[in-house]
CSV table of C-alpha atoms in Angstrom, one decimal:
chain,number,residue,atom,x,y,z
T,184,MET,CA,18.7,5.0,4.2
T,185,ARG,CA,14.9,4.4,3.8
T,186,PRO,CA,12.5,4.1,6.6
T,187,GLU,CA,11.9,0.4,5.1
T,188,GLN,CA,15.1,-0.6,5.0
T,189,LEU,CA,15.3,-0.2,8.9
T,190,LEU,CA,12.4,-1.5,9.9
T,191,TYR,CA,8.9,-3.0,8.4
T,192,PRO,CA,6.5,-5.3,8.9
T,193,ALA,CA,7.1,-9.6,8.9
T,194,PRO,CA,5.0,-12.4,9.0
T,195,GLU,CA,6.5,-12.8,12.7
T,196,GLY,CA,5.6,-9.2,13.3
T,197,LEU,CA,8.3,-5.7,13.5
T,198,PHE,CA,11.6,-6.6,11.5
T,199,CYS,CA,15.3,-5.1,11.3
T,200,PRO,CA,16.8,-7.0,9.0
T,201,ILE,CA,20.3,-4.5,9.9
T,202,GLY,CA,20.0,-5.4,14.1
T,203,GLY,CA,18.2,-9.2,13.2
T,204,PHE,CA,15.7,-8.2,15.6
T,205,TYR,CA,11.7,-8.4,15.5
T,206,ILE,CA,9.5,-6.0,17.8
T,207,ASP,CA,6.8,-7.7,19.5
T,208,PRO,CA,7.0,-10.8,17.3
T,209,VAL,CA,4.1,-13.6,17.4
T,210,GLN,CA,6.1,-16.4,16.9
T,211,PRO,CA,9.6,-17.5,18.2
T,212,VAL,CA,12.1,-15.7,17.0
T,213,GLU,CA,15.8,-15.5,17.4
T,214,ARG,CA,16.1,-12.5,18.9
T,215,ALA,CA,13.0,-10.4,20.7
T,216,LEU,CA,12.5,-7.0,21.7
T,217,ILE,CA,9.0,-6.3,23.3
T,218,THR,CA,7.3,-3.4,24.5
T,219,HIS,CA,5.4,-4.8,27.5
T,220,GLY,CA,3.8,-7.6,28.8
T,221,HIS,CA,0.1,-8.3,27.8
T,222,SER,CA,0.0,-11.5,25.7
T,223,ASP,CA,-0.8,-10.3,22.5
T,224,HIS,CA,2.6,-8.8,22.7
T,225,ALA,CA,4.7,-10.5,24.6
T,226,ARG,CA,5.1,-14.5,24.1
T,227,SER,CA,7.3,-17.5,25.1
T,228,GLY,CA,9.4,-19.2,23.6
T,229,HIS,CA,12.2,-16.3,22.1
T,230,ALA,CA,16.0,-17.2,22.8
T,231,ARG,CA,16.9,-14.0,23.5
T,232,VAL,CA,14.7,-11.8,24.8
T,233,LEU,CA,15.1,-7.4,25.3
T,234,ALA,CA,12.7,-5.4,27.8
T,235,THR,CA,12.8,-3.2,30.9
T,236,ARG,CA,12.8,-4.8,33.6
T,237,GLN,CA,9.5,-5.2,35.0
T,238,THR,CA,7.9,-6.5,31.7
T,239,LEU,CA,10.8,-9.1,31.9
T,240,ASP,CA,10.2,-9.7,35.8
T,241,ILE,CA,5.9,-9.7,34.2
T,242,MET,CA,6.8,-12.2,31.2
T,243,ARG,CA,7.9,-14.6,34.2
T,244,ILE,CA,5.8,-14.3,36.4
T,245,ARG,CA,2.8,-15.0,33.1
T,246,TYR,CA,5.1,-17.6,31.3
T,247,GLY,CA,7.5,-19.5,33.8
T,248,ALA,CA,11.2,-19.0,34.8
T,249,ASP,CA,11.8,-20.3,31.0
T,250,PHE,CA,9.6,-18.4,29.2
T,251,ALA,CA,13.0,-17.5,27.2
T,252,GLY,CA,16.7,-18.7,26.2
T,253,SER,CA,18.0,-15.3,27.8
T,254,GLU,CA,17.1,-11.7,28.9
T,255,GLN,CA,18.7,-9.0,29.2
T,256,ALA,CA,16.8,-5.9,31.0
T,257,ALA,CA,16.6,-2.0,29.5
T,258,ASP,CA,16.5,0.8,32.0
T,259,PHE,CA,14.3,3.1,30.5
T,260,GLY,CA,16.4,6.1,28.0
T,261,GLU,CA,19.5,3.5,28.2
T,262,GLU,CA,21.0,3.2,24.8
T,263,VAL,CA,21.7,-0.9,23.5
T,264,THR,CA,23.8,-1.4,19.9
T,265,ILE,CA,22.7,-4.5,18.5
T,266,ASN,CA,24.6,-5.3,15.1
T,267,GLY,CA,25.1,-1.4,14.6
T,268,VAL,CA,21.3,-0.4,15.4
T,269,LYS,CA,21.0,2.0,18.2
T,270,VAL,CA,17.8,0.8,20.3
T,271,SER,CA,16.7,2.6,23.7
T,272,PHE,CA,13.3,1.8,25.6
T,273,HIS,CA,11.0,5.1,26.4
T,274,PRO,CA,8.2,5.0,28.9
T,275,ALA,CA,4.4,4.4,27.0
T,276,GLY,CA,2.1,5.0,30.0
T,277,HIS,CA,0.3,2.1,29.0
T,278,VAL,CA,0.8,-0.3,31.8
T,279,LEU,CA,4.0,-1.2,34.3
T,280,GLY,CA,7.1,-1.9,32.0
T,281,SER,CA,5.1,-0.3,29.0
T,282,ALA,CA,7.6,1.1,26.6
T,283,GLN,CA,7.7,2.8,23.6
T,284,ILE,CA,11.0,1.3,21.6
T,285,ALA,CA,13.0,3.5,19.1
T,286,VAL,CA,15.4,2.2,16.6
T,287,GLU,CA,18.2,4.4,14.9
T,288,LYS,CA,20.8,4.1,12.2
T,289,ASP,CA,22.7,6.6,10.2
T,290,GLY,CA,20.3,9.2,11.7
T,291,LEU,CA,16.9,8.0,10.6
T,292,ARG,CA,14.9,7.3,13.9
T,293,ILE,CA,11.6,5.0,14.1
T,294,VAL,CA,9.8,5.0,17.4
T,295,VAL,CA,7.3,2.1,17.6
T,296,SER,CA,5.4,3.3,20.7
T,297,GLY,CA,3.8,-0.5,21.0
T,298,ASP,CA,0.3,0.4,23.3
T,299,TYR,CA,-0.1,3.4,24.8
T,300,LYS,CA,-1.7,6.1,26.9
T,301,ARG,CA,-1.4,9.9,27.3
T,302,ARG,CA,-3.8,9.8,30.6
T,303,PRO,CA,-2.7,10.0,34.4
T,304,ASP,CA,-2.4,6.8,35.9
T,305,PRO,CA,-0.1,6.3,39.6
T,306,THR,CA,0.5,2.7,38.7
T,307,CYS,CA,2.8,3.1,35.8
T,308,ALA,CA,5.8,5.5,34.0
T,309,ALA,CA,3.9,8.5,32.5
T,310,TYR,CA,4.1,8.7,28.1
T,311,VAL,CA,7.2,10.3,27.8
T,312,PRO,CA,7.4,12.5,23.9
T,313,VAL,CA,9.9,10.6,21.6
T,314,PRO,CA,11.0,13.0,18.6
T,315,CYS,CA,11.3,10.5,15.6
T,316,ASP,CA,11.2,10.5,12.1
T,317,VAL,CA,8.7,7.6,12.2
T,318,PHE,CA,6.2,7.3,14.7
T,319,ILE,CA,4.7,3.7,14.2
T,320,THR,CA,1.7,4.3,16.9
T,321,GLU,CA,-1.3,1.8,17.7
T,322,ALA,CA,-4.6,2.9,16.8
T,323,THR,CA,-6.8,0.3,19.0
T,324,PHE,CA,-9.3,3.4,19.6
T,325,GLY,CA,-8.4,5.3,16.4
T,326,LEU,CA,-12.2,6.1,15.7
T,327,PRO,CA,-13.5,9.7,16.1
T,328,VAL,CA,-16.1,8.9,17.9
T,329,PHE,CA,-13.6,7.3,20.6
T,330,HIS,CA,-13.5,10.0,23.1
T,331,HIS,CA,-12.8,8.4,26.3
T,332,PRO,CA,-14.3,10.1,29.5
T,333,ASP,CA,-12.4,11.0,32.7
T,334,PRO,CA,-11.3,7.8,34.7
T,335,MET,CA,-12.3,9.2,38.2
T,336,ALA,CA,-15.7,10.6,36.8
T,337,GLU,CA,-16.0,7.1,36.0
T,338,THR,CA,-14.8,6.0,39.3
T,339,ARG,CA,-17.2,8.1,41.0
T,340,LYS,CA,-19.8,6.3,39.1
T,341,LEU,CA,-18.4,3.1,40.6
T,342,LEU,CA,-19.1,4.9,44.3
T,343,ALA,CA,-22.2,6.2,43.8
T,344,SER,CA,-24.0,2.7,42.9
T,345,LEU,CA,-22.1,1.2,45.9
T,346,ARG,CA,-24.3,3.4,47.8
T,347,GLN,CA,-27.2,3.2,46.0
T,348,PHE,CA,-27.5,-0.5,45.9
T,349,PRO,CA,-25.1,-1.5,49.5
T,350,GLU,CA,-26.6,-5.0,49.4
T,351,ARG,CA,-25.2,-5.9,46.3
T,352,THR,CA,-21.3,-7.4,45.1
T,353,HIS,CA,-20.6,-4.9,42.6
T,354,MET,CA,-17.9,-7.3,40.7
T,355,ILE,CA,-15.9,-6.0,38.1
T,356,GLY,CA,-14.5,-6.8,35.2
T,357,ALA,CA,-11.0,-6.1,34.5
T,358,TYR,CA,-7.6,-7.6,32.5
T,359,ALA,CA,-5.6,-8.8,34.9
T,360,LEU,CA,-2.2,-7.2,34.0
T,361,GLY,CA,-2.4,-3.1,34.3
T,362,LYS,CA,-6.5,-2.9,34.2
T,363,ALA,CA,-7.0,-4.6,37.5
T,364,GLN,CA,-4.3,-2.8,39.5
T,365,ARG,CA,-5.3,0.8,38.1
T,366,VAL,CA,-9.5,0.3,38.7
T,367,ILE,CA,-8.3,-0.7,42.5
T,368,ARG,CA,-5.8,2.0,42.5
T,369,LEU,CA,-8.3,4.7,41.1
T,370,LEU,CA,-10.6,3.4,43.6
T,371,ARG,CA,-8.0,4.2,46.3
T,372,ASP,CA,-7.0,7.4,44.9
T,373,ALA,CA,-11.3,8.4,45.0
T,374,GLY,CA,-11.6,7.4,49.0
T,375,TYR,CA,-12.6,3.9,49.2
T,376,ASP,CA,-10.7,2.4,52.0
T,377,LYS,CA,-12.4,-0.8,52.8
T,378,PRO,CA,-10.9,-4.4,51.4
T,379,ILE,CA,-11.0,-5.2,48.1
T,380,TYR,CA,-11.5,-8.5,46.8
T,381,ILE,CA,-9.3,-10.0,43.7
T,382,HIS,CA,-10.1,-13.1,42.2
T,383,GLY,CA,-7.2,-15.6,42.3
T,384,ALA,CA,-5.3,-14.7,38.6
T,385,LEU,CA,-4.8,-11.2,39.6
T,386,GLU,CA,-3.0,-12.2,43.1
T,387,THR,CA,0.4,-13.0,42.1
T,388,LEU,CA,0.3,-9.3,39.7
T,389,CYS,CA,-0.9,-7.3,42.5
T,390,ASP,CA,1.6,-8.6,44.3
T,391,TYR,CA,4.1,-7.6,41.5
T,392,TYR,CA,2.7,-4.4,41.6
T,393,ILE,CA,2.6,-3.8,45.2
T,394,SER,CA,6.2,-4.7,45.2
T,395,GLN,CA,6.8,-2.0,43.0
T,396,GLY,CA,5.8,0.6,45.2
T,397,ILE,CA,2.5,0.6,43.8
T,398,ALA,CA,0.0,0.8,46.8
T,399,LEU,CA,-3.4,-0.9,46.6
T,400,GLY,CA,-5.1,-0.7,49.9
T,401,GLU,CA,-6.0,-3.9,51.3
T,402,LEU,CA,-6.5,-6.5,48.9
T,403,ARG,CA,-8.3,-9.8,50.3
T,404,PRO,CA,-8.6,-13.3,48.1
T,405,ALA,CA,-12.7,-13.7,46.8
T,406,THR,CA,-13.0,-17.4,47.8
T,407,VAL,CA,-16.6,-18.5,48.6
T,408,GLU,CA,-15.9,-21.7,49.6
T,409,SER,CA,-14.2,-20.7,53.2
T,410,ARG,CA,-16.0,-17.8,53.4
T,411,ASP,CA,-19.6,-16.7,55.0
T,412,GLN,CA,-21.5,-14.9,51.6
T,413,SER,CA,-22.7,-12.1,53.5
T,414,ILE,CA,-19.4,-10.3,53.7
T,415,PHE,CA,-19.4,-10.0,50.0
T,416,GLN,CA,-22.8,-7.8,50.4
T,417,GLY,CA,-22.0,-4.2,49.0
T,418,ALA,CA,-18.2,-5.4,48.2
T,419,VAL,CA,-16.4,-4.8,45.5
T,420,VAL,CA,-14.9,-7.9,43.6
T,421,VAL,CA,-12.2,-7.4,41.0
T,422,GLY,CA,-11.4,-10.4,38.7
T,423,PRO,CA,-10.5,-10.8,35.0
T,424,PRO,CA,-13.5,-10.9,32.2
T,425,SER,CA,-13.8,-14.2,31.8
T,426,ALA,CA,-14.2,-15.1,35.6
T,427,PHE,CA,-17.3,-13.8,35.4
T,428,GLN,CA,-19.1,-16.5,32.5
T,429,ASP,CA,-18.6,-19.4,35.1
T,430,ARG,CA,-20.0,-20.6,38.4
T,431,TRP,CA,-17.8,-18.7,40.3
T,432,ALA,CA,-19.4,-15.6,39.5
T,433,ARG,CA,-22.7,-17.0,40.7
T,434,ARG,CA,-22.3,-17.7,44.1
T,435,PHE,CA,-21.9,-14.0,45.1
T,436,HIS,CA,-25.2,-12.4,46.7
T,437,ASP,CA,-26.8,-10.6,43.7
T,438,PRO,CA,-23.8,-10.1,42.0
T,439,LEU,CA,-23.9,-6.5,39.9
T,440,PRO,CA,-21.8,-6.7,36.6
T,441,ALA,CA,-19.4,-4.3,36.3
T,442,PHE,CA,-16.4,-4.1,33.2
T,443,ALA,CA,-13.9,-1.8,33.2
T,444,SER,CA,-12.9,-1.1,29.7
T,445,GLY,CA,-12.9,1.8,26.7
T,446,TRP,CA,-14.9,-0.8,24.8
T,447,MET,CA,-17.7,0.4,27.3
T,448,MET,CA,-18.3,3.2,25.8
T,449,VAL,CA,-19.9,0.6,23.0
T,450,ARG,CA,-23.2,0.3,24.5
T,451,GLN,CA,-24.2,-3.1,22.1
T,452,ARG,CA,-20.9,-4.5,23.6
T,453,ALA,CA,-21.9,-3.7,27.4
T,454,LYS,CA,-25.2,-5.5,26.5
T,455,GLN,CA,-23.8,-8.4,24.9
T,456,LEU,CA,-21.8,-8.9,27.9
T,457,GLY,CA,-24.5,-8.6,30.2
T,458,VAL,CA,-22.6,-5.8,31.9
T,459,GLU,CA,-25.0,-3.9,34.4
T,460,LEU,CA,-22.6,-0.5,34.9
T,461,PRO,CA,-20.3,-0.1,32.1
T,462,LEU,CA,-17.4,2.0,33.1
T,463,VAL,CA,-15.1,3.7,30.0
T,464,ILE,CA,-11.6,3.1,31.8
T,465,SER,CA,-9.1,2.3,29.2
T,466,ASP,CA,-5.4,1.8,29.1
T,467,HIS,CA,-5.0,3.4,24.9
T,468,CYS,CA,-5.2,6.5,24.0
T,469,ASP,CA,-8.8,8.3,22.6
T,470,TRP,CA,-9.2,9.7,18.9
T,471,PRO,CA,-8.2,13.2,20.5
T,472,GLU,CA,-4.9,11.4,22.2
T,473,LEU,CA,-3.8,9.6,18.9
T,474,THR,CA,-4.0,13.2,16.8
T,475,GLU,CA,-2.3,15.1,19.8
T,476,THR,CA,0.5,12.7,20.1
T,477,ILE,CA,1.0,13.3,16.3
T,478,SER,CA,0.6,16.8,16.4
T,479,GLU,CA,2.8,17.1,19.2
T,480,LEU,CA,5.9,14.6,17.7
T,481,LYS,CA,5.2,16.1,13.9
T,482,PRO,CA,7.3,13.1,12.4
T,483,ALA,CA,7.7,13.0,8.5
T,484,GLU,CA,5.8,9.3,8.5
T,485,VAL,CA,3.1,7.8,10.7
T,486,TRP,CA,2.8,4.3,9.9
T,487,VAL,CA,-0.6,3.0,11.5
T,488,THR,CA,-0.9,-0.4,13.4
T,489,HIS,CA,-3.4,-2.8,15.4
T,490,GLY,CA,-6.7,-1.2,15.3
T,491,ARG,CA,-8.9,1.1,13.5
T,492,GLU,CA,-6.0,1.9,10.5
T,493,GLU,CA,-7.9,3.5,7.9
T,494,ALA,CA,-9.1,6.6,9.7
T,495,LEU,CA,-5.9,7.2,11.3
T,496,VAL,CA,-4.1,7.1,7.7
T,497,ARG,CA,-6.8,9.7,6.8
T,498,TRP,CA,-6.6,12.5,9.4
T,499,CYS,CA,-2.7,12.2,8.8
T,500,GLU,CA,-2.8,12.8,5.0
T,501,LEU,CA,-5.5,16.0,5.5
T,502,GLN,CA,-2.4,17.4,8.0
T,503,GLY,CA,-0.1,16.4,5.0
T,504,ILE,CA,1.4,13.7,6.9
T,505,ALA,CA,2.7,10.6,5.1
T,506,ALA,CA,0.8,7.5,6.7
T,507,LYS,CA,0.2,4.2,5.8
T,508,PRO,CA,-1.6,1.0,7.3
T,509,LEU,CA,0.7,-1.9,8.3
T,510,HIS,CA,-2.0,-4.3,8.8
T,511,LEU,CA,-0.6,-6.2,11.4
T,512,ILE,CA,-1.9,-9.3,12.4
T,513,GLY,CA,-1.7,-11.1,16.3
T,514,TYR,CA,-2.7,-8.0,18.4
T,515,GLU,CA,-5.7,-8.1,20.1
T,516,ASP,CA,-7.2,-6.3,22.9
T,517,GLU,CA,-5.9,-7.5,26.2
T,518,GLY,CA,-5.3,-4.7,27.8
T,519,ASP,CA,-8.1,-2.1,26.5
C-alpha cells in the first residue's frame, strides 16, 4: 500500500478513505479525529469525534455541550480500529490533552504530529516519539533562524522586570489554552508565589487545568471595577493578547505590556504589537527540535504541513529522506 492510499490531504483536512475519517478537519465532517483543543484544529459541528478525554473536555468548555453529535475518548496508547484501520493517540507535549495520531493498515504506519514540542512542560504530558514509516510534522517555526531560548531564562527576565519596575502592572499576553497556564506555572516554578490575576477568558480553562492536577497557585480575577486599582501595582496580570488591545487593559496602573510567544523572536512583530517585554516562550518545536525529531524517528518519508514547509522539506532531502509539503490551509498559530 502506498501512503497516499491510507492518508491524503483533502479540502476538509487530512483524510483516510479506508477508515472514512478526517484528522483535524477544518469543516464539519461525519467522523473526525482531533489532535488537540486549539480552535484551528478542533472545530465544532462534526457528527462523531474521537480524541483524548482532556481534548474532548476542552472542546466542551470552548464550544458548549453540543459541540459534536457524539464523542469517544481514547487513552494514550490505546488502539482503536475504525473500518479496519488501527488508530492510536500518543502524547504530543503541546498543551493539555494534545496527541499525535498514528494511523496503521497492512504494516504501514503514518504518524500525524499535530502541534508538538520537545521542551519539558509540567502542564501537559511530554512528547513521546512513535516509530513510523511516514511522519507528518508541523513546521510552525520551520526556519533555521528559529532557536528558542530556555523558557525559564525568559521567565527570569519577567521576574527581573518586576523587580526593576515594582510600581507597574505587568500584563502578559498569552493564549487562553496552554500558553497562559504554562506561563503561570513557569512563574510558580521560578519561585513567584504572589497572587496572579487572570482575565475572565482564562478562568474556566485554568480551573480545568487545576482539576487535572496542574498546580497554578493562587489565581484571582483581574476585575478593576470593584477593586482598588493600587493592588495591581507591581502585579502580574495574564490575559489573551486580544484583551490588551481594548479598554480593559488601559484601566490598569502604568501597564507594562509583555507577550509570551515564539514569534517574539521577531523584533519587528513585537514592535508592531507594542510589546515592551517580549518573552520567547513557544509551545511548538523550534528548528533544531524539528530536525532532531526527524533524525530520531528515521521515517522513510516526511510530509510537512502548516508552517514554513519548504525549508524543512529541503533539509530532509539533503539528509536523503523523501519529503513533500502538504499545503494544508486553515491552520493558524493560536498556540504559538
